[in-house]
Coordinates of C-alpha atoms in Angstrom, one line a residue:
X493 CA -2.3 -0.5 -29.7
X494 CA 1.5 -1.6 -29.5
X495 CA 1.4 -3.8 -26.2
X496 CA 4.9 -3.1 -24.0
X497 CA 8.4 -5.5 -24.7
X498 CA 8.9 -5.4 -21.1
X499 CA 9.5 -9.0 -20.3
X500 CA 6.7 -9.8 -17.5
X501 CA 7.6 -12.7 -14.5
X502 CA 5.8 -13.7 -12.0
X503 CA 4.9 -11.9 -8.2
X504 CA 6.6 -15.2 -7.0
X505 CA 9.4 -15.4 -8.6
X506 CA 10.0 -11.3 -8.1
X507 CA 9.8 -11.5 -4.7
X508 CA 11.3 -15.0 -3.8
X509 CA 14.7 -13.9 -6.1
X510 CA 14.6 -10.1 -5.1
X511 CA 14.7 -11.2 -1.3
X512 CA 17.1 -13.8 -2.0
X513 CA 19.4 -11.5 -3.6
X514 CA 19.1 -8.8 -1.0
X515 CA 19.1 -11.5 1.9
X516 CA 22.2 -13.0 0.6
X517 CA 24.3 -9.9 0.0
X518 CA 23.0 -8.5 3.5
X519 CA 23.8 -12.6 4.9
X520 CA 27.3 -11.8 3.6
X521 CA 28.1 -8.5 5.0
X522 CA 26.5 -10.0 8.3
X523 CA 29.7 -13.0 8.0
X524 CA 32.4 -10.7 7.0
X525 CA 31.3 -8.9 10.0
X526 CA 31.0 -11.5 12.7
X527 CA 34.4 -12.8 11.2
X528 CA 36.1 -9.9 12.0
X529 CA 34.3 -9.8 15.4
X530 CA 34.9 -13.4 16.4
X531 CA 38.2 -13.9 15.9
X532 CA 39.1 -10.4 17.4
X533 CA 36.9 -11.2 20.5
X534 CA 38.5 -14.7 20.6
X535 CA 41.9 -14.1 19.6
X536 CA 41.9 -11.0 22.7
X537 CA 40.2 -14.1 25.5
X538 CA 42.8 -16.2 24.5
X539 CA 45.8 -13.9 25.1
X540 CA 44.2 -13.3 28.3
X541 CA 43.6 -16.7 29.2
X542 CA 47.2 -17.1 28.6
X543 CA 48.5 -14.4 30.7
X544 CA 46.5 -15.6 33.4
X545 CA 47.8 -19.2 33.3
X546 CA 51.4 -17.7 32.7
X547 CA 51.2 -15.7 35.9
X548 CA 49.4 -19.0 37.5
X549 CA 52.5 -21.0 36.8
X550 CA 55.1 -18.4 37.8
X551 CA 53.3 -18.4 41.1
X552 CA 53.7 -21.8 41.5
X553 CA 57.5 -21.9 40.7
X554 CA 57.7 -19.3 43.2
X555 CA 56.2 -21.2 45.9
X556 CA 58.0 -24.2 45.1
X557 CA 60.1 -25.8 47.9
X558 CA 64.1 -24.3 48.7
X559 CA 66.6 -26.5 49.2
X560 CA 69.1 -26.7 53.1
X561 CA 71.2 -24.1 50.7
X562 CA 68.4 -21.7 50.0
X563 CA 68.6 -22.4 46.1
X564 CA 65.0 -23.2 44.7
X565 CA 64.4 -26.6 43.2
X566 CA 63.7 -27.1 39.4
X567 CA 61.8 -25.8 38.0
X568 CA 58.3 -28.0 36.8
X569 CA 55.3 -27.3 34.8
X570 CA 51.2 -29.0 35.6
X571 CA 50.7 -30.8 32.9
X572 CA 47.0 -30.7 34.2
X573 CA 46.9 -26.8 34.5
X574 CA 47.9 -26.7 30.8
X575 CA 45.6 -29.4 29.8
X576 CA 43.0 -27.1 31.2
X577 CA 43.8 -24.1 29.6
X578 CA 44.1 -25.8 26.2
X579 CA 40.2 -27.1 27.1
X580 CA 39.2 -23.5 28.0
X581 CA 41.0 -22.0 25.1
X582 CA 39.2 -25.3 23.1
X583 CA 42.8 -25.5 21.4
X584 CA 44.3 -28.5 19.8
X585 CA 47.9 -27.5 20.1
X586 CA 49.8 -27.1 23.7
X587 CA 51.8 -23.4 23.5
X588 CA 55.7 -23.8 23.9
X589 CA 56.4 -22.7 27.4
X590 CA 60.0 -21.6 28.6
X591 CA 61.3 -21.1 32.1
X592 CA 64.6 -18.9 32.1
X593 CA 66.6 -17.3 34.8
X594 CA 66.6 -13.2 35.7
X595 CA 68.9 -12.8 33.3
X596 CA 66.9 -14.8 30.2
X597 CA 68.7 -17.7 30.0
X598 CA 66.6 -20.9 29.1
X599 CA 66.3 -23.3 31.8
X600 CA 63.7 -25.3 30.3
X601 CA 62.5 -24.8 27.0
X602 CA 59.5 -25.7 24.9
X603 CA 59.4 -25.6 21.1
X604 CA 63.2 -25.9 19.7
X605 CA 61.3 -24.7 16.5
X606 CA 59.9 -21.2 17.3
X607 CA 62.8 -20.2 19.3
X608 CA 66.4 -21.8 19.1
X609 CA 68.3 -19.5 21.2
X610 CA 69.8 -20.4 24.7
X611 CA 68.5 -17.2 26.4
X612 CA 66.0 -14.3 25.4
X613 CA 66.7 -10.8 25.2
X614 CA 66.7 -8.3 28.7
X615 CA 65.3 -6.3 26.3
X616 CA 62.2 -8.2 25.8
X617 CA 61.9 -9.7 29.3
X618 CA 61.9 -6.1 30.5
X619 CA 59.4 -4.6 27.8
X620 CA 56.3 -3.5 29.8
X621 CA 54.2 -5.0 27.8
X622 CA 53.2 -8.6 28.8
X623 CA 52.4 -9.7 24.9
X624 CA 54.3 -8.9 21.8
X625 CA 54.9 -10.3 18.7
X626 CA 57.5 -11.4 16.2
X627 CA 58.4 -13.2 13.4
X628 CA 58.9 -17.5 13.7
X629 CA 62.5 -18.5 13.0
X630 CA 61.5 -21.4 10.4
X631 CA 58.4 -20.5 9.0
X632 CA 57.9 -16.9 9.4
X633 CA 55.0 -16.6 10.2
X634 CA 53.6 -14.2 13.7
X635 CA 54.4 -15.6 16.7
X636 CA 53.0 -14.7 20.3
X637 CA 55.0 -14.3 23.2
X638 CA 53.6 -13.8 26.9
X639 CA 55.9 -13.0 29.7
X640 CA 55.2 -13.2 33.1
X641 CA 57.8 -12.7 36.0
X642 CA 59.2 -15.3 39.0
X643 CA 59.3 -13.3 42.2
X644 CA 60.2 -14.6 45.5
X645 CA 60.2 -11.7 48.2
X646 CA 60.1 -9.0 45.7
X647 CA 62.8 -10.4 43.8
X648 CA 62.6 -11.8 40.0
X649 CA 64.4 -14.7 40.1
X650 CA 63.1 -15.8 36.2
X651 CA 60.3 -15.7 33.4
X652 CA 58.0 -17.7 32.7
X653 CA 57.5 -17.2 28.6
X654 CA 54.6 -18.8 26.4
X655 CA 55.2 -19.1 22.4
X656 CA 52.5 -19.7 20.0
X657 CA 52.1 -19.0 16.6
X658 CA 49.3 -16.7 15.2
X659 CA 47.7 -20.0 13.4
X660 CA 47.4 -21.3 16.6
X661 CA 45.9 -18.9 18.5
X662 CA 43.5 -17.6 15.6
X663 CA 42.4 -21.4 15.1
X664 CA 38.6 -20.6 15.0
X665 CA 37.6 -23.4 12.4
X666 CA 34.1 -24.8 15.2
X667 CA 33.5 -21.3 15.7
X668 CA 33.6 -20.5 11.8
X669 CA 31.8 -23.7 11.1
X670 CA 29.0 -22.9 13.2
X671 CA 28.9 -19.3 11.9
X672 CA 28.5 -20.5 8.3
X673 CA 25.7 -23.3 9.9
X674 CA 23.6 -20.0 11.3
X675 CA 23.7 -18.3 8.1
X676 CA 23.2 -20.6 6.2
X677 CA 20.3 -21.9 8.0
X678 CA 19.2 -17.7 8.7
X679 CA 19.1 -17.9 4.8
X680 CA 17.4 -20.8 4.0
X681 CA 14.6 -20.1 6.8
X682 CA 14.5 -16.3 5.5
X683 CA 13.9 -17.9 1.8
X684 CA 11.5 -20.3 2.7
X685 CA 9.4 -17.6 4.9
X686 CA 9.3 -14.9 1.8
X687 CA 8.4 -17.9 -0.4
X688 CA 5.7 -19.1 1.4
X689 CA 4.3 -15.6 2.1
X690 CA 4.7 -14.6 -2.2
X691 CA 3.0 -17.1 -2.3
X692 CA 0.1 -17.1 0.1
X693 CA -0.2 -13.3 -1.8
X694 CA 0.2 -14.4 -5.4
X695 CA -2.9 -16.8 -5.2
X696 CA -5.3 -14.1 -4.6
X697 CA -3.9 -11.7 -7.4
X698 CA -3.7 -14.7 -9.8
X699 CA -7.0 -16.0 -9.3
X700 CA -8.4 -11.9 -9.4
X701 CA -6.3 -11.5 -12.9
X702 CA -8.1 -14.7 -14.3
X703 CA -11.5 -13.2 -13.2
X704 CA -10.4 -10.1 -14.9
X705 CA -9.9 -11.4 -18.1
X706 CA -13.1 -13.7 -18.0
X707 CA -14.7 -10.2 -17.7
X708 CA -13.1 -9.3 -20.3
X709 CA -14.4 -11.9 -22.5
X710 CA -17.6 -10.7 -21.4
X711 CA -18.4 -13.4 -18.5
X712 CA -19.7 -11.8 -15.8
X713 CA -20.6 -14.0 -13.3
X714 CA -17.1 -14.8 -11.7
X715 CA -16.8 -14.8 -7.8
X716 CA -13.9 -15.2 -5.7
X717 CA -14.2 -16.5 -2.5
X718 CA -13.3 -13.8 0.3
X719 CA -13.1 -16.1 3.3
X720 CA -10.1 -17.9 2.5
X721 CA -8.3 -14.4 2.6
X722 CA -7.4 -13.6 6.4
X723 CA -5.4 -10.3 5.1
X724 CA -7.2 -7.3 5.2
X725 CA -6.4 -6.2 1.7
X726 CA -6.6 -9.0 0.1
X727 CA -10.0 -9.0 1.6
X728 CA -10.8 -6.1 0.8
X729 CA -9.3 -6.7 -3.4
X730 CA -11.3 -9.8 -3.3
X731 CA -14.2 -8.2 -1.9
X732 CA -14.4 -4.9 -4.2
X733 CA -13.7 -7.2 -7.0
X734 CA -17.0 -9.6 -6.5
X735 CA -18.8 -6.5 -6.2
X736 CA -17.1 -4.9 -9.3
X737 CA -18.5 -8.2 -11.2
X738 CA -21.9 -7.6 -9.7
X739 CA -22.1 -3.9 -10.4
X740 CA -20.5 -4.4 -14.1
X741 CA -23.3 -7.5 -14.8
X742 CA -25.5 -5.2 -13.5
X743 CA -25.0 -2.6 -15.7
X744 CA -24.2 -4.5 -18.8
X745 CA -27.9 -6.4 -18.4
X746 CA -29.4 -3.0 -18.1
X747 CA -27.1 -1.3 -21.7
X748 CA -29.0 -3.7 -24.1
X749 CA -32.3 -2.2 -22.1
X750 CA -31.0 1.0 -22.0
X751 CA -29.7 1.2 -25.3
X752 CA -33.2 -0.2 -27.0
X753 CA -35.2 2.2 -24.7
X754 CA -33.1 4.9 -26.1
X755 CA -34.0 4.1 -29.8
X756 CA -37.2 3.6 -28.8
X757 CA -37.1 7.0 -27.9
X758 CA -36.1 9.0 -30.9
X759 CA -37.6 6.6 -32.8
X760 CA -41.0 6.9 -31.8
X761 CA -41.4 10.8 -32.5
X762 CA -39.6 9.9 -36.0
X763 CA -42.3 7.0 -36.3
X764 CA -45.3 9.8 -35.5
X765 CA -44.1 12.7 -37.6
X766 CA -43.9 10.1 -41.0
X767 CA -47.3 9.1 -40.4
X768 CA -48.9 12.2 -40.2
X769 CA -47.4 13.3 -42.6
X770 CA -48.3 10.8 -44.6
X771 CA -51.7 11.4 -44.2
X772 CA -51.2 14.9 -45.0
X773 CA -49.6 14.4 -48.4
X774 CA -52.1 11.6 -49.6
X775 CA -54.9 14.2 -48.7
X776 CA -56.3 12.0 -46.0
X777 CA -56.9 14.8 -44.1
X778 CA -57.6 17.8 -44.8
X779 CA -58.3 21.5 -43.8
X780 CA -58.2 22.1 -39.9
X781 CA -57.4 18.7 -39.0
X782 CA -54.5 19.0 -41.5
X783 CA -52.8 21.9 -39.6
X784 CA -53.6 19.8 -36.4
X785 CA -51.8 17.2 -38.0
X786 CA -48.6 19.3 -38.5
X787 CA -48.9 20.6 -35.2
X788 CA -48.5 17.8 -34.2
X789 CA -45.5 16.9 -36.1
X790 CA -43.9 20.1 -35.3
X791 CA -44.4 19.3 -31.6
X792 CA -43.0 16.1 -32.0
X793 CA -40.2 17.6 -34.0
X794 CA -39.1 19.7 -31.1
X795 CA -39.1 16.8 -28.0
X796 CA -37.2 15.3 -30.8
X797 CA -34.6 18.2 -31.1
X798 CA -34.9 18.4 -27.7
X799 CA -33.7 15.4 -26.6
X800 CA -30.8 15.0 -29.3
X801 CA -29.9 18.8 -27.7
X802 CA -29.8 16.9 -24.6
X803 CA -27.7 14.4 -25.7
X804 CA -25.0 16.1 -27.3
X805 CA -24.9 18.6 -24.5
X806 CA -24.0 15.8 -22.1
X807 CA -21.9 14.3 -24.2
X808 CA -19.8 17.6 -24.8
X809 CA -20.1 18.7 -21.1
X810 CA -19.0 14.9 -20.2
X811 CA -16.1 15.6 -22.7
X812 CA -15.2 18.3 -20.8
X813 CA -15.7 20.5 -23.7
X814 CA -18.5 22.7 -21.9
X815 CA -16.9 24.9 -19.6
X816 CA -18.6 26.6 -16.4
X817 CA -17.8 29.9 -15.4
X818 CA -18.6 30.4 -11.3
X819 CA -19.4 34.1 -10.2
X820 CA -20.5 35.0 -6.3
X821 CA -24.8 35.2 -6.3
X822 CA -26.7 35.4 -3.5
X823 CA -28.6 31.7 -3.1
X824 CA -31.9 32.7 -1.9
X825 CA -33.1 35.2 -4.4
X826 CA -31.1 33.0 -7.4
X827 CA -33.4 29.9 -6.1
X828 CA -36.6 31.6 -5.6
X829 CA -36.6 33.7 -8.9
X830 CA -36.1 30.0 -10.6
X831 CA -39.1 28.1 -8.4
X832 CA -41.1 30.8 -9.6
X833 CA -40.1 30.2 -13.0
X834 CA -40.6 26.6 -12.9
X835 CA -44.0 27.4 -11.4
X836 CA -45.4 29.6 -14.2
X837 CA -44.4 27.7 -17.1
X838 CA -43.5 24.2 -16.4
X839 CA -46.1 23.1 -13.8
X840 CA -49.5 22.4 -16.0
X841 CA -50.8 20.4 -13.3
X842 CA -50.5 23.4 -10.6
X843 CA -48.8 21.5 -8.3
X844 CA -48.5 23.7 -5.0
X845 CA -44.8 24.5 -4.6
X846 CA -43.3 26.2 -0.8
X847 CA -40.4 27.7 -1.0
X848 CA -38.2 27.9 2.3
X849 CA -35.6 30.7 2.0
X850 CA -32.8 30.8 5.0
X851 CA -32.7 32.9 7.4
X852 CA -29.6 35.5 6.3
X853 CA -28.0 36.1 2.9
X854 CA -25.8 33.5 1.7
X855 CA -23.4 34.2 -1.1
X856 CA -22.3 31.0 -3.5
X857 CA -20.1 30.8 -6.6
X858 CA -21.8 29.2 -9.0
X859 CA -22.9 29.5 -12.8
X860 CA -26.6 30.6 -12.8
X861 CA -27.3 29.1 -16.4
X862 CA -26.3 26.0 -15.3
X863 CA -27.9 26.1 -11.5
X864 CA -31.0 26.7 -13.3
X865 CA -30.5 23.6 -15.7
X866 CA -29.9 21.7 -12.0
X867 CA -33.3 23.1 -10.6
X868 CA -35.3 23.1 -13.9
X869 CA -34.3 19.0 -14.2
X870 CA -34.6 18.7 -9.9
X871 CA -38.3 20.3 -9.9
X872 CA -39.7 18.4 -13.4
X873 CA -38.5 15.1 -11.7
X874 CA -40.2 16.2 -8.6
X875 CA -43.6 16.9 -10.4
X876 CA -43.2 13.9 -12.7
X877 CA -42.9 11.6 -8.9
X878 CA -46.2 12.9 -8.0
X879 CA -49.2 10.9 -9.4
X880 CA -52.4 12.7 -8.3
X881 CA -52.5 14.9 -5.6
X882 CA -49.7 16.1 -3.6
X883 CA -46.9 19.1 -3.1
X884 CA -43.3 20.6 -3.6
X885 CA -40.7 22.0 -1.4
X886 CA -37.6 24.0 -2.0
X887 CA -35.7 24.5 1.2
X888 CA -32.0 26.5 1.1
X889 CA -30.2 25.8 4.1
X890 CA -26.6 26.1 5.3
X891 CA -23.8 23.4 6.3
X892 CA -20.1 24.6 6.7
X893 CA -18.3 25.4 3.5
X894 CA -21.8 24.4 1.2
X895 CA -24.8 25.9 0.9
X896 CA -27.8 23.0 0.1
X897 CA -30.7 22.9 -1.4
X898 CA -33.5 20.3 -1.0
X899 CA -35.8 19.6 -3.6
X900 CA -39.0 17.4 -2.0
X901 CA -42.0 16.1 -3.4
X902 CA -44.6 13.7 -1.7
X903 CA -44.4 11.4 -4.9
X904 CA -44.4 7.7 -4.7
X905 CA -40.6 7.3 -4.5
X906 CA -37.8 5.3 -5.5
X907 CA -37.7 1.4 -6.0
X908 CA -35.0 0.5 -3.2
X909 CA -33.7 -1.4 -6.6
X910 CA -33.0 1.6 -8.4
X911 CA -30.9 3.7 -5.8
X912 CA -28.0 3.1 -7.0
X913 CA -28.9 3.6 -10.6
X914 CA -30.4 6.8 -11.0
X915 CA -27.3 8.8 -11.6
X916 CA -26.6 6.6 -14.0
X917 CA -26.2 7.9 -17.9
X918 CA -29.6 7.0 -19.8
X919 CA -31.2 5.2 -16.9
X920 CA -34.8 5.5 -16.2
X921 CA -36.8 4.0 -13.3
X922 CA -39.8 1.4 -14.6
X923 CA -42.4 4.0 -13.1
X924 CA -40.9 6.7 -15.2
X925 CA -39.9 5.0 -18.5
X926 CA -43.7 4.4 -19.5
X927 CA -45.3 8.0 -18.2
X928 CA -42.5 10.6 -19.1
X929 CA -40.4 10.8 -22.9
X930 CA -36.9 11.1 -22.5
X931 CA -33.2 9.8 -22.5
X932 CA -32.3 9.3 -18.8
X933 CA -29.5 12.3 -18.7
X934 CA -31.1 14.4 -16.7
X935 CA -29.9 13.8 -13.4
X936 CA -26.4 12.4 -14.6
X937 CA -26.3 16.1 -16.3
X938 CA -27.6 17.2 -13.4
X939 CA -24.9 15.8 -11.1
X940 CA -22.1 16.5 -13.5
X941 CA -23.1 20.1 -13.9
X942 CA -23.2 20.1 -9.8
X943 CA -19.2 18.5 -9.7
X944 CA -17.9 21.0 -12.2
X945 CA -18.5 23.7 -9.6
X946 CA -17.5 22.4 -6.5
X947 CA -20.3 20.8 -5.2
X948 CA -22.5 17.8 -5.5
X949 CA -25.9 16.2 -6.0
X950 CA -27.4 13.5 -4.0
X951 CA -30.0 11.5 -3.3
X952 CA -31.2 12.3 0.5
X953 CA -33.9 9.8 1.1
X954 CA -36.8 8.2 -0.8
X955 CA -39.7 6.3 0.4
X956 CA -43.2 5.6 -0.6
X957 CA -44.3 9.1 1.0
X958 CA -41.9 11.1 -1.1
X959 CA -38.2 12.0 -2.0
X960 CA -35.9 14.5 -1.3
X961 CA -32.8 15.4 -3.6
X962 CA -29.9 17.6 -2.3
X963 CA -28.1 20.1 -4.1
X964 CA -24.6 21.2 -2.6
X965 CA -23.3 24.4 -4.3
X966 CA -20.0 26.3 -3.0
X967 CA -19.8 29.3 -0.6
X968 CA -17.9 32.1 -1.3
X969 CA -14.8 32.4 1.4

């Protein structure tokens, strides 16, 4: 068999680089984001900020003292009130700040480098809006201005106007920094979590592959250890595994018995046949005991046809080469007509069989050639149980969407050893093997013939008083 180019890595390294891939792109889209955000968010505090100190300090030229003529004083700026706002607005550079008259002309100026003129335009003192932009004289680049009127007695008697370039304003290098430090660190703790968990995962898997392939080899008695598992399904792997070992050690001791009890069986009849033949040909018998001779072989000829029938038929079935044709038939006369079959010609011992119809009709789909294989193998096992004296009993009943049948007999029952054996191809129990000839299919056929039309055979309950076997077949709808 060609084995697959697909180049194979490890669960850890899958899922550690998978989730690193995804969590870095996702890490990424989560930055560009929060840039966007933050310096939005920021960059629309610190305009406000600044209108609010702007208005602050036109207040306070307001309020400032008149001289005996009634012409205000000059104009001053707080250098502690714009110290403040630079701590609040955790800015490095102090905005330019110009005082002007009503009619814009500069009576105190900031920043000769982001505005040269001697006055500023009515038509930007008057604009309604408090903030507005424009190009830097020198190096081009946006510049903010904020506006806010000097009013004394409902009269402006000046502006109060703020310049600061965009640079300035937008300088969010601690907030960017410690952005990048979260996801970075977001990234590094996701890594490390996924890491630790592929791993924690992978060890369990690993060590069940390596049991796998000691299987494999044909060493059966691995174990893992379950308790060092605290997830349910890897438990539950770990579990199902050590009991996959046991079942499959189980089984594989019991082939070699199997197989040499199997031999033994055809072999045997073979064995019988040549030597009485034998006998026959070098005229050491003769005359009546001849013939009884070749009756013999002839009998032995047949359980040996017999068996080898059985064989190929459960290998051809198993193949799903034998099909099964269901047809409605009504369960109680279908059953009864076979007991009473099984009674005249199969029961040599007279073995009293009861059989226990139900109450009203009840119609099933099933294939009556093979229901009768089902019963004809259910009742031989059931007189084959019983060692001396002791009785049968077929009882039909009725369960939901099944009809059942119970086969019972007051034999000496099942080995608690071999429960969960005896559906298995070619088994027989150690009380059977040595008093009954035969291959061990019949109750694997049995159960296979019983699943090819929609039902099911089961072992109810054994004991040393007797067992009972359970035949589910189909109801019609």
């Amino acid at each position: 068999m060609l084995k697959s180019k697909t180049r194979r890595i490890s669960l850890l390294r899958y899922w550690t680089t998978r989730y690193a891939v995804t969590l870095a792109v996702g890490l990424l889209v989560l930055a560009l984001l929060s840039v966007v955000w933050i310096r939005h968010t920021t960059l629309e505090n610190r305009l406000d900020v600044s209108e609010f100190l702007a208005a602050e300090l036109a207040g306070r030229i307001a309020g400032s003292q008149q001289d005996e003529n009634g012409r205000t004083e000059s104009a001053y700026l707080d250098q502690d009130m714009l110290e403040a706002r630079d701590e609040l607005m955790k800015m490095e550079s102090p905005p330019s700040i110009f005082i002007t008259d009503a009619g814009g002309n500069i009576l105190s100026s900031g920043d000769q480098d982001l505005y040269t003129e001697s006055s500023f335009p009515s038509a930007v003192l008057e604009k309604n809006s408090d903030v507005q932009t424009f190009s830097g004289l020198n190096s081009g680049t946006l510049v903010y201005l904020i506006k806010k009127p000097i009013i004394v007695d409902d009269v402006i008697f000046g502006w109060v106007v703020m310049l600061q370039p965009e640079d300035e304003f937008a300088d969010l290098n601690d907030e960017y920094r410690l952005l990048a430090l979260l996801i970075l660190g977001s990234g590094l703790l996701g890594w490390a979590a996924i890491y630790i968990l592929s791993r924690r995962l992978s060890r369990p898997i690993s060590a069940a592959a390596a049991a796998a392939k000691e299987i494999r080899n044909g060493n059966y008695s691995v174990s893992l250890i379950p308790s060092r598992a605290k997830e349910q399904e890897v438990y539950d792997l770990v579990t199902s595994f050590n009991d996959m070992a046991v079942r499959l050690e189980q089984l594989e001791s019991i082939r070699a018995e199997l197989l040499a009890g199997v031999t033994h069986e055809l072999k045997t009849p073979v064995t019988s046949i040549s030597g009485l033949l034998q006998a026959v040909k070098d005229d050491v018998v003769s005359g009546e005991e001849a013939k009884e001779f070749i009756t013999i072989s002839l009998n032995e000829t047949e359980r040996m046809k017999t068996m080898i029938n059985d064989l190929l038929e459960f290998n051809t079935f198993a193949a799903n080469a034998l099909p099964v044709s269901t047809a409605p038939h009504e369960l109680n006369e279908l059953t009864r007509t076979i007991v009473h079959d099984w009674d005249l010609a199969r029961n040599p011992d007279d073995i009293p069989v009861c059989f226990q119809a139900f109450e009203r009709e009840l119609i099933v789909l099933t294939d009556p050639d093979r229901f009768r294989q089902i019963m004809m193998n259910l009742l031989n096992n059931a007189a084959h149980a019983i060692e001396s004296k002791g009785r049968m009993t077929v009882t039909v009943r009725n369960e939901d969407s099944h009809a059942l049948i119970d086969v019972a007999d007051t034999g000496i029952g099942i080995p608690e050893s071999e429960k969960t054996l005896i559906f298995e191809r070619f088994y027989r129990g150690e009380n059977k093997k040595y008093k009954v000839r035969g291959l061990g299919l019949g109750l694997p056929f049995s159960q296979l013939l019983a699943r090819a039309m929609e039902g099911d055979l089961e072992l109810k309950e054994t004991s040393p008083l007797g067992t009972t076997f359970t035949l589910k077949i189909k109801k019609q709808d």
